[in-house]
Coordinates of C-alpha atoms in Angstrom, one line a residue:
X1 CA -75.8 127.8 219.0
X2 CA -72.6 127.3 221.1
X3 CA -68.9 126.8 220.2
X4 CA -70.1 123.0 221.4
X5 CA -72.7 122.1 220.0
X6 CA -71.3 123.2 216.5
X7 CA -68.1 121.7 216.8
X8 CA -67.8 118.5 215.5
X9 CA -65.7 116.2 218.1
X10 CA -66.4 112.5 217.1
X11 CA -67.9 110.1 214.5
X12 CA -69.8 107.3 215.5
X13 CA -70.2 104.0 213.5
X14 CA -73.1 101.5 213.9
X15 CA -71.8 99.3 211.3
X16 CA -73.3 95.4 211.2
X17 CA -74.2 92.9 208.6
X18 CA -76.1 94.5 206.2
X19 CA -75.8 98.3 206.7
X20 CA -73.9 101.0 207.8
X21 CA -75.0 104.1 209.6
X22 CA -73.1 106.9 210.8
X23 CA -73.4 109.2 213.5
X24 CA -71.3 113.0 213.4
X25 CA -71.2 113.9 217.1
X26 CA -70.3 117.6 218.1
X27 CA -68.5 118.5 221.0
X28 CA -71.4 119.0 223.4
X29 CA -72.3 115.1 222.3
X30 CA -75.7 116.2 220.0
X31 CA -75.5 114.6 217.0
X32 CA -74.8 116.9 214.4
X33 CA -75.5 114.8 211.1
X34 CA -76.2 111.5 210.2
X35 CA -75.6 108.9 207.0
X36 CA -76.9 105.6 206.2
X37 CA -75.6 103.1 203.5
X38 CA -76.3 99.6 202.4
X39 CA -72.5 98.7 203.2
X40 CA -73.2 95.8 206.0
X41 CA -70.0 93.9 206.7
X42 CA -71.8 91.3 204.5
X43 CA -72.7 92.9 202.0
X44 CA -69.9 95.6 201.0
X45 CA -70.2 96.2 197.3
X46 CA -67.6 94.6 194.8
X47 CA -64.1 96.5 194.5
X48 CA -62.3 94.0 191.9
X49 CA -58.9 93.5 193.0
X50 CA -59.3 95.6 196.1
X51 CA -58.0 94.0 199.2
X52 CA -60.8 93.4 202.2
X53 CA -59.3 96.2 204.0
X54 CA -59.5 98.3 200.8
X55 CA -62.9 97.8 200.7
X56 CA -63.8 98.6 203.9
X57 CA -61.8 102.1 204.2
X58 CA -63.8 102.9 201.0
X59 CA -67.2 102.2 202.4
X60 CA -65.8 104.6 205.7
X61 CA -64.7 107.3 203.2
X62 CA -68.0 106.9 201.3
X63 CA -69.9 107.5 204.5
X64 CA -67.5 109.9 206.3
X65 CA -65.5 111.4 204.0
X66 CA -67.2 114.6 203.4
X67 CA -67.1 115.1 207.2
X68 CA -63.3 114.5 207.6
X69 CA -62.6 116.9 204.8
X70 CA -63.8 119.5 207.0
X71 CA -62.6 118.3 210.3
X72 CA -59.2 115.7 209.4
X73 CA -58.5 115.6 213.5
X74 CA -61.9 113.9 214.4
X75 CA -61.6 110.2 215.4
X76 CA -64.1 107.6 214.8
X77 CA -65.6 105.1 216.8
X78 CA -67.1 101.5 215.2
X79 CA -69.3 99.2 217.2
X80 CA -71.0 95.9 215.3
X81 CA -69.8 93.5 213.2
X82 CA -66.6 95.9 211.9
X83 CA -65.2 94.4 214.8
X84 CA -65.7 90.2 214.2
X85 CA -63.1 88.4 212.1
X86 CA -65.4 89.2 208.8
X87 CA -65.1 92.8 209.6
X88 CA -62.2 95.5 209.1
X89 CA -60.2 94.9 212.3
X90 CA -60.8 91.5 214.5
X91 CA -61.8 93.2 218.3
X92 CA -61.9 90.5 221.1
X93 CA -64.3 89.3 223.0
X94 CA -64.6 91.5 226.6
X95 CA -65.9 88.5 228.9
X96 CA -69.0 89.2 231.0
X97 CA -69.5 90.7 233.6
X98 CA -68.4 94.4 231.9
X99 CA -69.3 98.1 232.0
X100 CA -68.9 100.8 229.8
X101 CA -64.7 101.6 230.9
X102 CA -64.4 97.3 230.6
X103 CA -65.1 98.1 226.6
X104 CA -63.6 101.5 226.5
X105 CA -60.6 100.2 227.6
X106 CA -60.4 97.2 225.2
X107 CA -60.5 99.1 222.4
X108 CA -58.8 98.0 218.9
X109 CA -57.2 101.1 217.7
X110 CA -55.9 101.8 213.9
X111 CA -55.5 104.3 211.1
X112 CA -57.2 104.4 208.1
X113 CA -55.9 105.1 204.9
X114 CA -55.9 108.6 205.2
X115 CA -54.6 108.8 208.7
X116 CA -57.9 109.2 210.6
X117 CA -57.7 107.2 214.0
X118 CA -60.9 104.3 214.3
X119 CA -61.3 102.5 216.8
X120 CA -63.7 99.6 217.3
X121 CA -65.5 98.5 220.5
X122 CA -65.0 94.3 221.1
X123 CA -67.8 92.1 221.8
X124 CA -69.1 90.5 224.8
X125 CA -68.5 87.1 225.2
X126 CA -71.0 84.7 228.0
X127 CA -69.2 81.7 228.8
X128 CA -69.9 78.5 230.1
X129 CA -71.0 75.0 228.9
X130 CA -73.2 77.1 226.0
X131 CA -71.1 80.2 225.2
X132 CA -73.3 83.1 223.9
X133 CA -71.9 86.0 222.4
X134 CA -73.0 89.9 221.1
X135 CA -71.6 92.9 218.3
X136 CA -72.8 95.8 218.8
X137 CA -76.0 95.0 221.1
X138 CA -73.5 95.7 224.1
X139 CA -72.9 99.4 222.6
X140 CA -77.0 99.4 223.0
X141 CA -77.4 98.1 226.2
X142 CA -74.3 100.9 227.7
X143 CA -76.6 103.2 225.5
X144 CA -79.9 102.8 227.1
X145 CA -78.1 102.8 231.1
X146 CA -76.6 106.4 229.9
X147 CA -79.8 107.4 229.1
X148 CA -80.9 106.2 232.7
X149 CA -78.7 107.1 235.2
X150 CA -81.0 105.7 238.1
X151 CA -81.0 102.2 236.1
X152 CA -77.4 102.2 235.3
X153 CA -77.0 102.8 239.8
X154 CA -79.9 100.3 240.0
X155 CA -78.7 97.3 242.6
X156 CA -81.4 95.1 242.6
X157 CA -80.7 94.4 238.8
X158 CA -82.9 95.5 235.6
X159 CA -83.6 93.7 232.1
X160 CA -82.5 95.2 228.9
X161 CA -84.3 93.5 225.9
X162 CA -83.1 93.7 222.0
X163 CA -85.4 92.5 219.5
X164 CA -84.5 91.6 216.7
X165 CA -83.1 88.6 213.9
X166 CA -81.3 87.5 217.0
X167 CA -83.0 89.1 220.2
X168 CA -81.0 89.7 223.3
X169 CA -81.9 89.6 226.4
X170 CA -79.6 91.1 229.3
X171 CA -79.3 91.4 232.5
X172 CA -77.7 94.5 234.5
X173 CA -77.1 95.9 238.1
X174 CA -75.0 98.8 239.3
X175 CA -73.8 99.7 235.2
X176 CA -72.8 96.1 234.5
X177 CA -74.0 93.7 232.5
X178 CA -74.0 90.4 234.4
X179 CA -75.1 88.5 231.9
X180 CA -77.4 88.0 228.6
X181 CA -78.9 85.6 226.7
X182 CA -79.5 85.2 222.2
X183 CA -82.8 83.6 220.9
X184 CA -82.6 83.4 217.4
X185 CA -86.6 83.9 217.2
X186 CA -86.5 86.3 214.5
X187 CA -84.5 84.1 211.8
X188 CA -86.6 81.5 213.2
X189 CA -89.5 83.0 212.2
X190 CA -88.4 83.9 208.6
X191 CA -87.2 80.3 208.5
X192 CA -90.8 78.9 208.9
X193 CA -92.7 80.9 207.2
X194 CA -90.4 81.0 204.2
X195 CA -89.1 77.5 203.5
X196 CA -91.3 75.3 205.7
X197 CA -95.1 73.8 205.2
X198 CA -96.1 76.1 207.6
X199 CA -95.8 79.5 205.0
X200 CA -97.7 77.6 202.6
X201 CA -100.9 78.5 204.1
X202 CA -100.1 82.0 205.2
X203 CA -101.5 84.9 204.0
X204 CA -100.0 88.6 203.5
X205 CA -101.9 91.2 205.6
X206 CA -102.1 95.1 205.3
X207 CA -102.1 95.2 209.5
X208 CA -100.9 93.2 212.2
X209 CA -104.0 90.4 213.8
X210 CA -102.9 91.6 217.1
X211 CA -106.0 88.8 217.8
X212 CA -103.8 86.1 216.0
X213 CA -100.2 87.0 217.8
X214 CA -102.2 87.4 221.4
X215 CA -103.5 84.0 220.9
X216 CA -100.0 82.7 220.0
X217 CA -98.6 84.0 223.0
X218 CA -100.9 82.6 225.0
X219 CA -100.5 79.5 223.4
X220 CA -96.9 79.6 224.2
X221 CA -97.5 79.9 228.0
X222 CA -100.4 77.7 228.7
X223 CA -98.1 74.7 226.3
X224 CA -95.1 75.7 228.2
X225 CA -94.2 72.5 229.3
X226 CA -94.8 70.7 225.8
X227 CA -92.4 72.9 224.6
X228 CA -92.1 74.8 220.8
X229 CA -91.6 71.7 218.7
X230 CA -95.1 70.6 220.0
X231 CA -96.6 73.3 219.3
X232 CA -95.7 74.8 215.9
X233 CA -97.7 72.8 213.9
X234 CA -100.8 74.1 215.4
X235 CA -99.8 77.0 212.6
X236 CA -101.0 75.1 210.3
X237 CA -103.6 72.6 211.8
X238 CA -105.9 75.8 213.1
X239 CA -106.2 77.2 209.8
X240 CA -106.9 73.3 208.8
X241 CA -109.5 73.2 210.6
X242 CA -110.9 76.5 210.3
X243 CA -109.7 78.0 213.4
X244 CA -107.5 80.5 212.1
X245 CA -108.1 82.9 208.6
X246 CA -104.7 82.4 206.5
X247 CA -104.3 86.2 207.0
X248 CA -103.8 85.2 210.8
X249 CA -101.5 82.2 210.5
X250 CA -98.1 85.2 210.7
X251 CA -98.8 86.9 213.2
X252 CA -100.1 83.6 215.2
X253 CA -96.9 82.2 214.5
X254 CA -94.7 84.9 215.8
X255 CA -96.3 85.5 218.7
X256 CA -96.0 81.5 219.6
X257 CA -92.7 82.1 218.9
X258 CA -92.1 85.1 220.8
X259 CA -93.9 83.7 223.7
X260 CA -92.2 80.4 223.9
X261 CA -89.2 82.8 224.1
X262 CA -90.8 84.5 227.2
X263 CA -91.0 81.3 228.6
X264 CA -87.8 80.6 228.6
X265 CA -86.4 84.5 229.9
X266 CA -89.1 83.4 232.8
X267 CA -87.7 80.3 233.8
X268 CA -84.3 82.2 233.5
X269 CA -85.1 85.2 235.6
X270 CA -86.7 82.5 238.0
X271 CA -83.0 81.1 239.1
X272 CA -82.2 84.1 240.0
X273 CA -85.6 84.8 242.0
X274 CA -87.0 87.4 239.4
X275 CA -89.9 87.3 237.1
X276 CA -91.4 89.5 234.2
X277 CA -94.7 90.1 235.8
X278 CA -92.1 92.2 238.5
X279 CA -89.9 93.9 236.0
X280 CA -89.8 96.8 233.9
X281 CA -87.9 96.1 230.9
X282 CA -86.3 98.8 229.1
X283 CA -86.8 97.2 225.1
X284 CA -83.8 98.8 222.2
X285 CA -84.2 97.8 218.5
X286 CA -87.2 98.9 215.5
X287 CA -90.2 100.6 217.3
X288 CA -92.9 97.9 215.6
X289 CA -90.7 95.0 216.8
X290 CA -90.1 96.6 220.0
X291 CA -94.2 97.3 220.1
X292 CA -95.0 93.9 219.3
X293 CA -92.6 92.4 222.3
X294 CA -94.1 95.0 224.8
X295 CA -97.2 93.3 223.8
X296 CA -96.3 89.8 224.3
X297 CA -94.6 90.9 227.7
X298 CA -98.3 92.3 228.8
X299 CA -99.3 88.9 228.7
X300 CA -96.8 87.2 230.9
X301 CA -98.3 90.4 233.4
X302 CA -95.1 92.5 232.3
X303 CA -97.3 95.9 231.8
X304 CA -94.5 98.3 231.9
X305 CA -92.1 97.8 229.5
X306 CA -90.3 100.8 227.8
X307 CA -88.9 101.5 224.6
X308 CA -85.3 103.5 224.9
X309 CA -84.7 105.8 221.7
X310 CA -81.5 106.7 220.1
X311 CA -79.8 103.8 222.3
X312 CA -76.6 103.5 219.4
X313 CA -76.0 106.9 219.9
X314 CA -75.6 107.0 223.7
X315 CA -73.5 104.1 223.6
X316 CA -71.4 105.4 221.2
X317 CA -71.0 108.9 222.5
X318 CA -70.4 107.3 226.6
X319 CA -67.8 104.5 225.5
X320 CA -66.0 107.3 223.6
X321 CA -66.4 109.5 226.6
X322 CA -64.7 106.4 228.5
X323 CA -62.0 106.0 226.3
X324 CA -60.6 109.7 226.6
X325 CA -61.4 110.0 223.0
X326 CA -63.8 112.9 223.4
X327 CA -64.8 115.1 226.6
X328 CA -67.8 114.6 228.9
X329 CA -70.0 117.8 228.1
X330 CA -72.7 115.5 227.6
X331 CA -74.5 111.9 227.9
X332 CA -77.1 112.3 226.4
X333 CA -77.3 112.6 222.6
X334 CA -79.9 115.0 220.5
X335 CA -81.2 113.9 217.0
X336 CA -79.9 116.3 214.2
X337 CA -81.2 119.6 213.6

């Protein structure tokens, strides 16, 4: 092993709601060694009489302390929800369009209680009549062009899809992203099958009905022009009627849902004279989510989307690169040994 790669040179934060996970990057930009906690910026544990600040700089020692003992001179850089007025230090919206030196160079830069220097990448910010904003998916989406260089140089555009509670869609040519787009299909989905009439039927399963969710998709685009609220309640009147096992009901609903959210990417991507059926999609987030949208994609003739591993990483690693706070030995980021 080389000087580099055993060096540490940088620690990475992915740090959202509801956890925390931390990245130890060595100088060559492999990653080193890796923690995870349940310290979201929602759900920090209880520090009576500890000030908000206070609490955060002990979930960073909890997670990175042990690290910093051994190497005090390496700076850390956050991306997520540390950054929104919840989190540890408030970082700005960077307005759209923006590349990874727009974010690099919009830093918010402090010191934590023990001196280290942190610094937290802003959001992204879409205006216009319905603003749309992202934490930490723009880290993701800088992550997966790093690990592409031809898409990052691609002119004729490309579509970088996040699954996930609240699934992003973005769109990016020549290293920038234009612009991107939130559904909020996920919590959606929790939503109705936890507190509406439509869970009341469901059943748990041991699998996925890929059957059931094909058919929902389906669904989706064929009703496309009644819209969701049309269609939803055929959740519960197919099982009603016999159509569809109560085992089925989940995995029909999510893929109505899913594909009504297809539809409306499609009649996005048709403004700007694109369509799914043309694309190749490079998909970030859980690889069973990110399976299950590749599925739905194959339906609206999208056959080649592709998942992007390790996308956090990248990100991290190439904003940091940006930002001067480490070399560029390396863009592309190696799990730990």
């Amino acid at each position: 092993m080389t000087a580099q790669a055993s060096t540490p040179a940088l620690i990475g934060l992915d740090w959202g709601t509801t956890s925390l996970r931390a990245y130890l990057f060595a100088a060559d930009g492999s990653v080193l060694d890796t923690r995870a906690l349940a310290a979201g910026v929602m759900s920090l544990p209880d520090a009576p009489g500890a000030s908000p600040q206070q609490t955060f700089d002990a979930a960073f020692e909890r997670a990175c302390g042990a690290w910093l003992d051994r190497a005090p001179h390496v700076p850390a850089l956050a991306a997520g929800m540390v950054g929104s007025a919840q989190g540890w230090r408030e970082a700005p919206y960077v307005t759209m369009p923006a590349a990874a030196d727009t974010f690099a160079s919009s830093l918010v830069r402090f010191r934590t209680a023990r001196g280290s220097a942190l610094a937290i990448v802003p959001g992204a910010l879409e205006p216009g009549e319905l603003p749309d904003v992202m934490r930490g998916e723009e880290t993701q989406i800088v992550g997966a062009l790093a690990a592409e260089p031809a898409l990052a140089a691609e002119r004729a555009g490309a579509l970088i899809g996040l699954p996930g509670t609240h699934a992003k869609w973005a769109w990016v040519r020549g290293g920038r992203i234009e612009w991107f787009r939130t559904y909020m299909t996920g919590e959606l989905f929790a939503t109705l099958r936890g507190h509406t009439i439509l869970g009341r039927t469901m059943q748990a399963s041991d699998a996925p009905d890929w059957s059931a969710f094909a058919r929902g998709v389906r669904t989706a685009r064929r009703k496309r022009d009644e819209g969701l609220l049309a269609t939803l309640f055929s959740t519960r009147t197919l099982g009603l009627t016999g159509q569809l096992a109560p085992h089925a009901q989940g995995d029909y609903l999510s893929g109505l849902l899913i594909g009504h959210e297809l539809n409306a990417l499609e009649a996005l991507l048709g403004g700007q004279h694109a369509s799914l059926a043309a694309l190749a999609p490079r998909l970030v987030g859980e690889g069973a989510l990110c399976d299950r949208y590749r599925r739905a994609l194959a339906e609206f003739g999208c056959g080649d989307a592709r998942i992007v591993e390790r996308a956090s990483e990248r990100g991290l690693w190439r904003i940091a690169v940006q930002a001067g706070l480490v070399g560029a030995a390396c863009d592309a980021p190696l799990a730990p040994q």
